CSV table of C-alpha atoms in Angstrom, one decimal:
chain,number,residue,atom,x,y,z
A,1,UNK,CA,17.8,-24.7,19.6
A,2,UNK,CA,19.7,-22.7,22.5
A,3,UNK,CA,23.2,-22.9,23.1
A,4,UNK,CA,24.5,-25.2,25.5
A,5,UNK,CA,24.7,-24.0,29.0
A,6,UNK,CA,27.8,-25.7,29.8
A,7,UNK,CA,29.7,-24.2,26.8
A,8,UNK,CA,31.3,-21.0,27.0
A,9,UNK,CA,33.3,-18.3,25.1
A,10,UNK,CA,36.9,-17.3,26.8
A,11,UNK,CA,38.8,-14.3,25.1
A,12,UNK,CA,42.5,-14.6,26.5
A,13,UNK,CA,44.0,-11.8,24.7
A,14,UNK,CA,47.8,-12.6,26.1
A,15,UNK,CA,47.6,-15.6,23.9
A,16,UNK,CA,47.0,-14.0,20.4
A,17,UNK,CA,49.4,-14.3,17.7
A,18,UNK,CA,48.3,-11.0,15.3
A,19,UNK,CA,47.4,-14.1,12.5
A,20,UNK,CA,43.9,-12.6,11.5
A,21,UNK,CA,42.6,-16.3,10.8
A,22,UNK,CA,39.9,-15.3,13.3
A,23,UNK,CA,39.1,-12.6,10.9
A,24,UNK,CA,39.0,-14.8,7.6
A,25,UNK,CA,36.9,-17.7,9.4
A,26,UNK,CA,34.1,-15.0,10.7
A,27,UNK,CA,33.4,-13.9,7.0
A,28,UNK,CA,32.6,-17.7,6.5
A,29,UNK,CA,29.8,-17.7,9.0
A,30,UNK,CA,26.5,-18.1,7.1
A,31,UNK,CA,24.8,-15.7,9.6
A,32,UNK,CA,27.6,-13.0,8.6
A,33,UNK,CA,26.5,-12.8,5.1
A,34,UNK,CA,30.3,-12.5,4.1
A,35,UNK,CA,31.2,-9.8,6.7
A,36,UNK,CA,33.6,-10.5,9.1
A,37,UNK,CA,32.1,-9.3,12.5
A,38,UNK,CA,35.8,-9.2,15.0
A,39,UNK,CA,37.8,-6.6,15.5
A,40,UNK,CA,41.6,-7.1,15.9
A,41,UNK,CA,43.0,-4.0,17.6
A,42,UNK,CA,46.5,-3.6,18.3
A,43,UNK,CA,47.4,-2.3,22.1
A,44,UNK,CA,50.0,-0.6,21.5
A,45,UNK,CA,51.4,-0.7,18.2
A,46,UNK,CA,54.8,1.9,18.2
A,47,UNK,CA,56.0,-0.4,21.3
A,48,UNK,CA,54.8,-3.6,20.8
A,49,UNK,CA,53.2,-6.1,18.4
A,50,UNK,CA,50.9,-7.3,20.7
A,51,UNK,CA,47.1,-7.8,19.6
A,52,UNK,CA,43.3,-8.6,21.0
A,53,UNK,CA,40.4,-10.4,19.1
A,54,UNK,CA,37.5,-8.4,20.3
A,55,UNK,CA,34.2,-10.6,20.0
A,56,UNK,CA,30.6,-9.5,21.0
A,57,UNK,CA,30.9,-10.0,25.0
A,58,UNK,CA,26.8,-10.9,25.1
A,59,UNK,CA,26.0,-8.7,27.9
A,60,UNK,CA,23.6,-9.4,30.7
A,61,UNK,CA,21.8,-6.3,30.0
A,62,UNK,CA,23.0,-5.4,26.2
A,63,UNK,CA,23.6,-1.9,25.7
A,64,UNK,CA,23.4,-1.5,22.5
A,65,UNK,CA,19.8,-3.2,22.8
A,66,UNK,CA,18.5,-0.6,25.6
A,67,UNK,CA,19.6,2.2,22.9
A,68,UNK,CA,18.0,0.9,20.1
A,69,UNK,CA,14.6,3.4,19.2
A,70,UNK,CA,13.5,1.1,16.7
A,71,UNK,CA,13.4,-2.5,19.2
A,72,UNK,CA,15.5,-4.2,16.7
A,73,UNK,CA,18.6,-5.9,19.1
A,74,UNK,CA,17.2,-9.2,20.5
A,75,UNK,CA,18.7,-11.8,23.0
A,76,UNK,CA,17.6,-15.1,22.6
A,77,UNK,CA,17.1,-17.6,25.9
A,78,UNK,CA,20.4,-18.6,25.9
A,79,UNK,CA,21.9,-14.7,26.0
A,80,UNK,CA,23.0,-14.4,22.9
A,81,UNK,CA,22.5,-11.0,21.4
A,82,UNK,CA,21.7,-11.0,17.6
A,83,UNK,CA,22.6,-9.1,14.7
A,84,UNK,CA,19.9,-6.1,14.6
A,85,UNK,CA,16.2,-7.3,12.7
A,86,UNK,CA,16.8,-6.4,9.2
A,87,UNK,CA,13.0,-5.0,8.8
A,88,UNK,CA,13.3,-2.9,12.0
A,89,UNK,CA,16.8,-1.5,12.1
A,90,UNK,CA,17.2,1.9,11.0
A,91,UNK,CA,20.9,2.2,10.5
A,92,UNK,CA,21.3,4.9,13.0
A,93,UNK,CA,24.3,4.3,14.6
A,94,UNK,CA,22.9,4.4,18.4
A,95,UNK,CA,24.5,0.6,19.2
A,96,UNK,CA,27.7,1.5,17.5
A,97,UNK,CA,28.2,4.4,19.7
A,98,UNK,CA,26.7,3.1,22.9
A,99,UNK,CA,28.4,-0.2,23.1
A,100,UNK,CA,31.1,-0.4,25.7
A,101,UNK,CA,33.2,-2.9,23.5
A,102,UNK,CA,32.9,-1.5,20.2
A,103,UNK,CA,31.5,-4.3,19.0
A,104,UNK,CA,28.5,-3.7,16.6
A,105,UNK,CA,29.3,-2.4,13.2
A,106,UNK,CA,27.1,-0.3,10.2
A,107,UNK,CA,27.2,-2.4,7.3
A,108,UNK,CA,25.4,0.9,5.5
A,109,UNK,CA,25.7,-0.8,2.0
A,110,UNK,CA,23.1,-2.7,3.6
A,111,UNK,CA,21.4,0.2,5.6
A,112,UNK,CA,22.0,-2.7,8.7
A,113,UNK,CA,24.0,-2.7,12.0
A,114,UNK,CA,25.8,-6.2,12.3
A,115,UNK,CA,27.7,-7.9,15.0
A,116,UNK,CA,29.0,-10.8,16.5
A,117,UNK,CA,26.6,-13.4,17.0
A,118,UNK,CA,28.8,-16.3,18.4
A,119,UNK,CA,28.0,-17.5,14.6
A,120,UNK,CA,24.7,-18.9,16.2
A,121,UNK,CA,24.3,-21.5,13.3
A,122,UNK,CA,27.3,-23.5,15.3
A,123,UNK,CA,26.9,-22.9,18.6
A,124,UNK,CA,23.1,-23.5,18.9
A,125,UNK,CA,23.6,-27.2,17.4
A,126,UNK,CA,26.7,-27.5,19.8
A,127,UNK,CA,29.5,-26.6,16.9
A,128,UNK,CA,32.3,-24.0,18.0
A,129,UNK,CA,32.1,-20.7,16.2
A,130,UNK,CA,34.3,-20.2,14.0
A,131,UNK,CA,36.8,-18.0,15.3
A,132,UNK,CA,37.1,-20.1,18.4
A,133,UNK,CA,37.6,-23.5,16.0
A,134,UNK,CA,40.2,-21.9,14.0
A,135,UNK,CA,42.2,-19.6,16.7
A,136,UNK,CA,45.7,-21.5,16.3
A,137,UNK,CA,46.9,-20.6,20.2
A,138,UNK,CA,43.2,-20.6,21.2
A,139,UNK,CA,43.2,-16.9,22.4
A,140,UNK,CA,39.6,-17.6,21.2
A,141,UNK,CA,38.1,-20.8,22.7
A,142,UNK,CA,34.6,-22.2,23.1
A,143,UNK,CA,34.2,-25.2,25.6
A,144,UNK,CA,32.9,-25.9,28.9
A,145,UNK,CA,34.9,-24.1,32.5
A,146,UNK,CA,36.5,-27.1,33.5
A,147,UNK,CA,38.1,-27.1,30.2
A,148,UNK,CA,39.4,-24.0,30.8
A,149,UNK,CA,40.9,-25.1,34.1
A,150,UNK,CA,42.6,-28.2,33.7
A,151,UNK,CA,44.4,-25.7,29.7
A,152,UNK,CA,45.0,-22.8,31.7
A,153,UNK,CA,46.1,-23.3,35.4
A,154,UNK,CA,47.6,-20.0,35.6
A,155,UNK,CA,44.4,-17.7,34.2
A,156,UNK,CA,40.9,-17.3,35.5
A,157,UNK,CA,37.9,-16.0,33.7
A,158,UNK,CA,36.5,-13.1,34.7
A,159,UNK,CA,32.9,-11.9,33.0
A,160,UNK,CA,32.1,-8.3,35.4
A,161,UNK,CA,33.2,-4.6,33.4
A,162,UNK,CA,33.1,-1.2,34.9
A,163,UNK,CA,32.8,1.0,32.1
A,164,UNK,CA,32.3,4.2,33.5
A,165,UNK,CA,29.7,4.1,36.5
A,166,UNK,CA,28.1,1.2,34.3
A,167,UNK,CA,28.6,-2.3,36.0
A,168,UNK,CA,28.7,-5.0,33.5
A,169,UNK,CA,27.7,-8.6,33.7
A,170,UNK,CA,29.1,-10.6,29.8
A,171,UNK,CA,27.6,-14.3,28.6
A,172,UNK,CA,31.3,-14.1,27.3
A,173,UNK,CA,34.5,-14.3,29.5
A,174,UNK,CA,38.2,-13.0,29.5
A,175,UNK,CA,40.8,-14.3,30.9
A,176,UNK,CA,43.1,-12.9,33.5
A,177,UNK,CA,46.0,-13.9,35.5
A,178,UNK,CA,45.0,-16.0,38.4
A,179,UNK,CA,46.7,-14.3,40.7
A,180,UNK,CA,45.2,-10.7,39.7
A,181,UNK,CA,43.5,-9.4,42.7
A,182,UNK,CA,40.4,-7.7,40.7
A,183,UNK,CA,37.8,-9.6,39.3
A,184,UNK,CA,36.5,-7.2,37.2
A,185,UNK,CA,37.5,-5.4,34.2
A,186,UNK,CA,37.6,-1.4,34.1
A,187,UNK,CA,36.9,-1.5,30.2
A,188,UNK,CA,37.9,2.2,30.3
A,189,UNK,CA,40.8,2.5,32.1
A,190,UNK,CA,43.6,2.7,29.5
A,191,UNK,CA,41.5,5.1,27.0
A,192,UNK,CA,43.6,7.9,27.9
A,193,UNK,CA,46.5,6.6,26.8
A,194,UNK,CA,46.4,7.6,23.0
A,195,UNK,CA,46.5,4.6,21.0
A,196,UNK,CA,46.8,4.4,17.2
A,197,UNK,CA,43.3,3.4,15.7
A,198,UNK,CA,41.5,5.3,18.2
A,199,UNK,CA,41.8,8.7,18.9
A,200,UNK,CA,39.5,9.4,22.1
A,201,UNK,CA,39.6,13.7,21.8
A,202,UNK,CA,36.7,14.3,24.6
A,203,UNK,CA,37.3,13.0,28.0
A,204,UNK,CA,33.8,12.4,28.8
A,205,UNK,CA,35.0,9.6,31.8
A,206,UNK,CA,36.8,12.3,33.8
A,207,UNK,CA,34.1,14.5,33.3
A,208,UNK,CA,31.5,12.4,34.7
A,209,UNK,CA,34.1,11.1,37.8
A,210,UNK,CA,34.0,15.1,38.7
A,211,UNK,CA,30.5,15.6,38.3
A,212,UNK,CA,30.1,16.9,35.4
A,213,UNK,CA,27.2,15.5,34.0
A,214,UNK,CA,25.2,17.1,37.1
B,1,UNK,CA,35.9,-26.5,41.5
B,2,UNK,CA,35.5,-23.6,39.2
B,3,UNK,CA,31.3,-23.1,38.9
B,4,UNK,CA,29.6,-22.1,36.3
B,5,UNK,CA,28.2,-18.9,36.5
B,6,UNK,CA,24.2,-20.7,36.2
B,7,UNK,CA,25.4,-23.0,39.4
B,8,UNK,CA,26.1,-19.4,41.1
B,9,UNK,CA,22.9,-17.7,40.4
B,10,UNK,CA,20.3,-20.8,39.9
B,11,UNK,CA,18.7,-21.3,37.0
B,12,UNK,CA,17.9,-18.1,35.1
B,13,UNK,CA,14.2,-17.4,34.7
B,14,UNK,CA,13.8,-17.7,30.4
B,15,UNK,CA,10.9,-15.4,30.2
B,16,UNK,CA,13.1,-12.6,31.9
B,17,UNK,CA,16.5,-13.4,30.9
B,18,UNK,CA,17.6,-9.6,30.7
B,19,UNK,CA,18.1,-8.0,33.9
B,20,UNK,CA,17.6,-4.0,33.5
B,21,UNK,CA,20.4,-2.2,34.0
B,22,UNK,CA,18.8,-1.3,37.9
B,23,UNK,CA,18.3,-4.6,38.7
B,24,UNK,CA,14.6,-3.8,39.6
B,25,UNK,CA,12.4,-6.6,38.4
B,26,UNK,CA,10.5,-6.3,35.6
B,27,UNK,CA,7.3,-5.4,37.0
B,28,UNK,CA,9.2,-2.3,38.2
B,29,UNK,CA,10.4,-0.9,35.1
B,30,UNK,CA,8.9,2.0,33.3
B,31,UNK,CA,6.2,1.1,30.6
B,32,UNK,CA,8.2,1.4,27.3
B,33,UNK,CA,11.1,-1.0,28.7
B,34,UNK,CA,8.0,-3.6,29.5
B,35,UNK,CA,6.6,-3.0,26.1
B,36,UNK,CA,10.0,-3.4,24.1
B,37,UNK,CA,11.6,-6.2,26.1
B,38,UNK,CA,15.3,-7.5,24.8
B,39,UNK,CA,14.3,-10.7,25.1
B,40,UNK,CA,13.1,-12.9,22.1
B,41,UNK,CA,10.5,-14.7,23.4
B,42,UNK,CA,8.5,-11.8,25.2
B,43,UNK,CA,9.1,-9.7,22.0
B,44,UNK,CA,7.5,-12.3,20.3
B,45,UNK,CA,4.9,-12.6,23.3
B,46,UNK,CA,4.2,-9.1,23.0
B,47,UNK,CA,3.6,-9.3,18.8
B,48,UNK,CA,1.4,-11.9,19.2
B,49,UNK,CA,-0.2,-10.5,22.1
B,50,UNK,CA,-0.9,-6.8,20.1
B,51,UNK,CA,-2.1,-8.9,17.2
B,52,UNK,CA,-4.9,-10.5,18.9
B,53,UNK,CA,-5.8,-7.5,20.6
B,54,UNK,CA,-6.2,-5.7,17.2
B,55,UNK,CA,-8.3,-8.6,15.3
B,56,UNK,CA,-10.8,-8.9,18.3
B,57,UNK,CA,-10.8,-5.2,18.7
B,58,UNK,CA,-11.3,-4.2,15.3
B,59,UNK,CA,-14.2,-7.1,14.2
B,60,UNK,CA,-15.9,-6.2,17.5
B,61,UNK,CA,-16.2,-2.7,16.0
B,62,UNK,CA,-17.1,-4.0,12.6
B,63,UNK,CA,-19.8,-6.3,14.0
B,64,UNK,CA,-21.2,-3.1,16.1
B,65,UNK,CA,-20.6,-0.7,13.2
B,66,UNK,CA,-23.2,-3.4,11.1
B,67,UNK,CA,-25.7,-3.8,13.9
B,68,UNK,CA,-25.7,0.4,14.2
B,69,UNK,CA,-26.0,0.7,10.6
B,70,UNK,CA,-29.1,-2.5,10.7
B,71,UNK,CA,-30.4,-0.2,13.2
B,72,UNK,CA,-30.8,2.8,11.8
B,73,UNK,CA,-32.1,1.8,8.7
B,74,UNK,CA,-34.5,-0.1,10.6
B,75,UNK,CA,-36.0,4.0,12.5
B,76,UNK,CA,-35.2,5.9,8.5
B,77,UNK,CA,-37.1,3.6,6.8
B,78,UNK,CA,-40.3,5.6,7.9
B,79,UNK,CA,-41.1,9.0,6.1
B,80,UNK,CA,-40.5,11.6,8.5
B,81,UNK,CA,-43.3,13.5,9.7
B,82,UNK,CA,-43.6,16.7,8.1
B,83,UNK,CA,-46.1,19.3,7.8
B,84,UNK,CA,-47.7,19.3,4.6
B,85,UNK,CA,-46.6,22.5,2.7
B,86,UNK,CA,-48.2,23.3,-0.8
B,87,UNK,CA,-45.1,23.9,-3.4
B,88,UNK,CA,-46.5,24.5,-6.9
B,89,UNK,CA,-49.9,24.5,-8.6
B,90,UNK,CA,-51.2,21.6,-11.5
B,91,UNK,CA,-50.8,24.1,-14.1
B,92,UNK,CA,-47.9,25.6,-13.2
B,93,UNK,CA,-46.3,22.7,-15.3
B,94,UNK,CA,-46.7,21.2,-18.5
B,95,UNK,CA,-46.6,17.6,-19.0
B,96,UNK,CA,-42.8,16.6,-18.5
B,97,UNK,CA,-42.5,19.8,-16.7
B,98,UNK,CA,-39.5,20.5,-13.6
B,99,UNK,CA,-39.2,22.5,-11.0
B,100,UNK,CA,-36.8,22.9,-8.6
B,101,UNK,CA,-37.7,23.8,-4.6
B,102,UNK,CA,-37.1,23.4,-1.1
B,103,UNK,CA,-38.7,21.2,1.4
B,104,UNK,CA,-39.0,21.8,4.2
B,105,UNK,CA,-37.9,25.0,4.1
B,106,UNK,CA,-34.0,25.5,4.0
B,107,UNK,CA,-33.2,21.8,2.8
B,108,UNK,CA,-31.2,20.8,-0.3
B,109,UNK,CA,-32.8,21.4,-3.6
B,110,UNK,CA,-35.7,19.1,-4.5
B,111,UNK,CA,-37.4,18.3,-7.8
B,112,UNK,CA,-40.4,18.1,-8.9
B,113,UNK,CA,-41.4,16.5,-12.0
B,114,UNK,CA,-44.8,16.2,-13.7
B,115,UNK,CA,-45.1,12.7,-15.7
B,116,UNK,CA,-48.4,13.1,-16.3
B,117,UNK,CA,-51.5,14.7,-16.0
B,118,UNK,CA,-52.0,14.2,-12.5
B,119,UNK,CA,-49.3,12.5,-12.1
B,120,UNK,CA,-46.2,14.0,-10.1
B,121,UNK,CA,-42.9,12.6,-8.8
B,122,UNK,CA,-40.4,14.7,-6.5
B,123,UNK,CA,-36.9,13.6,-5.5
B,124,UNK,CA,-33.9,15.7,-3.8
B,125,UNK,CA,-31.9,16.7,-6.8
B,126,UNK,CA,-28.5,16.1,-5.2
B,127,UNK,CA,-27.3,12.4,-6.9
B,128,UNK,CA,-26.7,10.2,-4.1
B,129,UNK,CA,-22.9,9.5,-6.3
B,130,UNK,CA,-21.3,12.9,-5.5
B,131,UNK,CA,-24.0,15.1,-5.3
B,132,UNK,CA,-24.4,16.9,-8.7
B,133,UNK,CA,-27.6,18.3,-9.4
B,134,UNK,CA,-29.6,15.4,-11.7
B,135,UNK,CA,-31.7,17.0,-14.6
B,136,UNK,CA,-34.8,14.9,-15.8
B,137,UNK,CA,-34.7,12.8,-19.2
B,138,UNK,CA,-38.7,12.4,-19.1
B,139,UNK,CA,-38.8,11.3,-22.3
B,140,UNK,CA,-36.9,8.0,-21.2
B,141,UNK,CA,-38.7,7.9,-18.0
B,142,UNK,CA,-35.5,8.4,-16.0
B,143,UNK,CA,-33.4,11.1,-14.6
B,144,UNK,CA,-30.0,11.6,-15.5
B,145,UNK,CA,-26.9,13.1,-13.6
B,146,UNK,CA,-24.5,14.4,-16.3
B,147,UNK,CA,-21.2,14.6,-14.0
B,148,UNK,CA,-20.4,10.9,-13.9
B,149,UNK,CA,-23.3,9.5,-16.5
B,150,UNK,CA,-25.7,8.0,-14.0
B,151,UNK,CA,-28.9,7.2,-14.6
B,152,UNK,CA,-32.2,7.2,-12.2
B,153,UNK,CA,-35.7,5.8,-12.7
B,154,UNK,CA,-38.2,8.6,-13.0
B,155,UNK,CA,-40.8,6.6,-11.5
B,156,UNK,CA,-39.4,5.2,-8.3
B,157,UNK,CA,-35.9,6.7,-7.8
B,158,UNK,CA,-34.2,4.0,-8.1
B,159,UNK,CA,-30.2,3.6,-9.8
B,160,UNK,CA,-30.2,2.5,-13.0
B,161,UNK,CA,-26.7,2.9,-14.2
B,162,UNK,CA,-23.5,4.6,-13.9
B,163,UNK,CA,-21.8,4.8,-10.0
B,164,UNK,CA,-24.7,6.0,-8.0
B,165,UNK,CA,-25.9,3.1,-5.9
B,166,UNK,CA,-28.6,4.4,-3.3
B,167,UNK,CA,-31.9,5.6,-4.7
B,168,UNK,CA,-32.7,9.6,-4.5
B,169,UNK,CA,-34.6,10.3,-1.6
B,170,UNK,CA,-38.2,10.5,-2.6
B,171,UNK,CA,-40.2,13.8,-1.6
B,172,UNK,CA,-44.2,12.3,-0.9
B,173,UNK,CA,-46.6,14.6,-3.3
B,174,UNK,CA,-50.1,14.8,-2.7
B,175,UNK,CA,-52.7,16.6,-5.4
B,176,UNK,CA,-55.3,18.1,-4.5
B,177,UNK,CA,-57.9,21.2,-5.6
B,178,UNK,CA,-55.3,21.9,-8.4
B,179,UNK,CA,-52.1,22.5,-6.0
B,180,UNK,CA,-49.2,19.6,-5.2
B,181,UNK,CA,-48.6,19.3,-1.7
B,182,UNK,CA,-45.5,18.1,0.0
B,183,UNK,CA,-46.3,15.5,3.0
B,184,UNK,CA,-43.1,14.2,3.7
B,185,UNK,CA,-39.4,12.9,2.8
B,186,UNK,CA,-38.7,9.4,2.0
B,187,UNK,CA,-35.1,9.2,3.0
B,188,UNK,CA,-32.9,6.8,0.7
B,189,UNK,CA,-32.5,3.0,2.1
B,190,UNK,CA,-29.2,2.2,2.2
């Protein structure tokens, strides 16, 4: 059974707390055989306390699916992209590094890349997933756009990234100030600044803006 | 009125939900993006699609592999025409005598084994198991092939035991003013 049409997934990162209980409820999921699939990054840590749930964003045209050598990353009807076939993945990695949102993860105890399913137990019999059902300031909610509207008069959801030269169109929305003039989403744009969990060393994006893949 | 982004683009077509990173449709897109497609259902569409195409292809072989084979058997079972070529004399052997010889010239070793005293029998010597000479046990009216025990009647060729399963070819004798001639090869029915 698909997921609704009319229900939708809004990740409004201004609104998260830091709690984690995003992280705990994945784990429960019974597609996430015990593993919790979000990532909770901090933005900034030495200045600020400020956190963002990151959640599969269920691309248009899934990245880590067009990588995949061994045709293992499906998308069901209703755009969901699902947690890699367990007979065909061979655990090597090409999702985890192509992804724009750093979403899939190796489980290698299991020799099997997992991610973020939008716990499609729930959803596809109507059900929020988890994280969105336990996210005490609803940074993570899961309900229809005029929902969203009427809760959040000041923020509009936004579902185009540039990442590099790539444009991309997300199942999964984020929400931004209304009055922001863009309406999309340079995924890429505050790499440079060094950040604590992720060191970027190569600047492959300012290579490629001068050419340099030519 | 905020839409939702299916009001914006109309309803999205469920056999081709991905849209390739071009935007080209699907009929566009190189082969090995048609033949691994994202989606579920036309991966699914696809398996079932290559499964069929492998049972029908492979009994269609099968039933042509059997009628080839029916056929064959059908043109072998003749002895081929050969000219008659004289390969020992009557006395040359004593009763439950062998001899070993080629015919025609430059084929596998044959046999030739007199049962009685005009009686002769000649088969190719190469067991029709793995091809290991068979020696003659005239005594038990068979011939025996000492690499994997099997056992042939003397008489007719035919396996009696052990793995062979096809009978020795059968060389065609004829006797006549004290010589055995060879007149032809009886090939093995399958």
């Amino acid at each position: 059974m698909p997921v609704p049409d009319a229900l939708e997934f809004f990740i409004d990162p201004g609104r998260c707390i830091g709690c984690q209980a995003c992280i705990q409820a994945c784990t429960e999921c019974d597609t996430h055989k015990g593993q919790s699939m979000i990532q909770l990054d901090y933005v900034n840590r030495a200045h600020s306390t400020q956190t963002v749930p990151v959640v599969c964003m269920h691309c248009d045209s899934p990245t880590c699916a067009e990588v995949c050598p061994a045709d293992a990353i499906k998308r069901t009807e209703d755009g969901i992209v699902h947690t890699a076939q367990k007979p065909r993945c061979i655990a090597c990695n090409n999702c985890v590094l192509a992804c724009p949102f750093g979403v899939p993860k190796m489980q290698t105890r299991m020799n099997l890349m997992m991610k973020c399913d939008m716990c499609y137990d729930r959803t596809s019999v109507g059900l929020k997933p988890w994280c969105a059902s336990v996210c005490p300031s609803q940074a993570l909610a899961f309900g229809t756009r005029e929902e969203m509207a009427r809760l959040r008069p000041h923020a509009k959801p936004v579902n185009t990234f540039q990442f590099g030269r790539q444009t991309i169109r997300t199942k999964v929305n984020i929400m931004v100030p209304r009055s922001a003039a863009t309406d999309i989403v340079d995924v890429t744009a505050a790499m440079h600044e060094p950040t604590i969990g992720h060191e970027i060393l190569d600047d492959v994006f300012n290579d490629i803006s001068d050419g340099g893949d030519a | 009125m905020i839409q939702s982004q299916r009001e914006v683009d109309g309803p999205r077509d469920l056999d081709h939900a991905t849209v390739p990173p071009d935007g080209r449709p699907l009929a566009d897109q190189p082969k090995w993006r048609r033949d691994f497609p994202i989606d579920w259902a036309q991966d699914e569409y696809v398996s079932r699609r290559e499964l069929v195409k492998f049972i029908v292809l492979t009994s269609a072989a099968l039933t042509v592999g059997q009628f080839w084979i029916a056929f064959k058997n059908t043109f072998n079972r003749q002895p081929a025409r050969l000219a008659g070529e004289r390969i020992a004399s009557v006395d040359e052997l004593s009763v439950g005598g062998a001899k070993t010889f080629t015919y025609p010239e430059g084929s596998t070793p044959r046999l030739l084994v007199r049962i009685g005293t005009t009686a002769f029998v000649a088969y190719d010597q190469q067991c029709t198991h793995l091809l290991c000479p068979v020696v003659p046990a005239v005594e038990l009216g068979r011939l025996h092939c000492p690499c994997h025990n099997g056992w042939f009647d003397l008489h007719t060729g035919r396996p009696l035991a052990g793995p062979p399963q096809r009978p020795l070819p059968k060389v065609l004798l004829e006797v006549r003013d004290g010589m055995v001639y060879a007149t032809g090869v009886e090939e093995s029915a399958t």
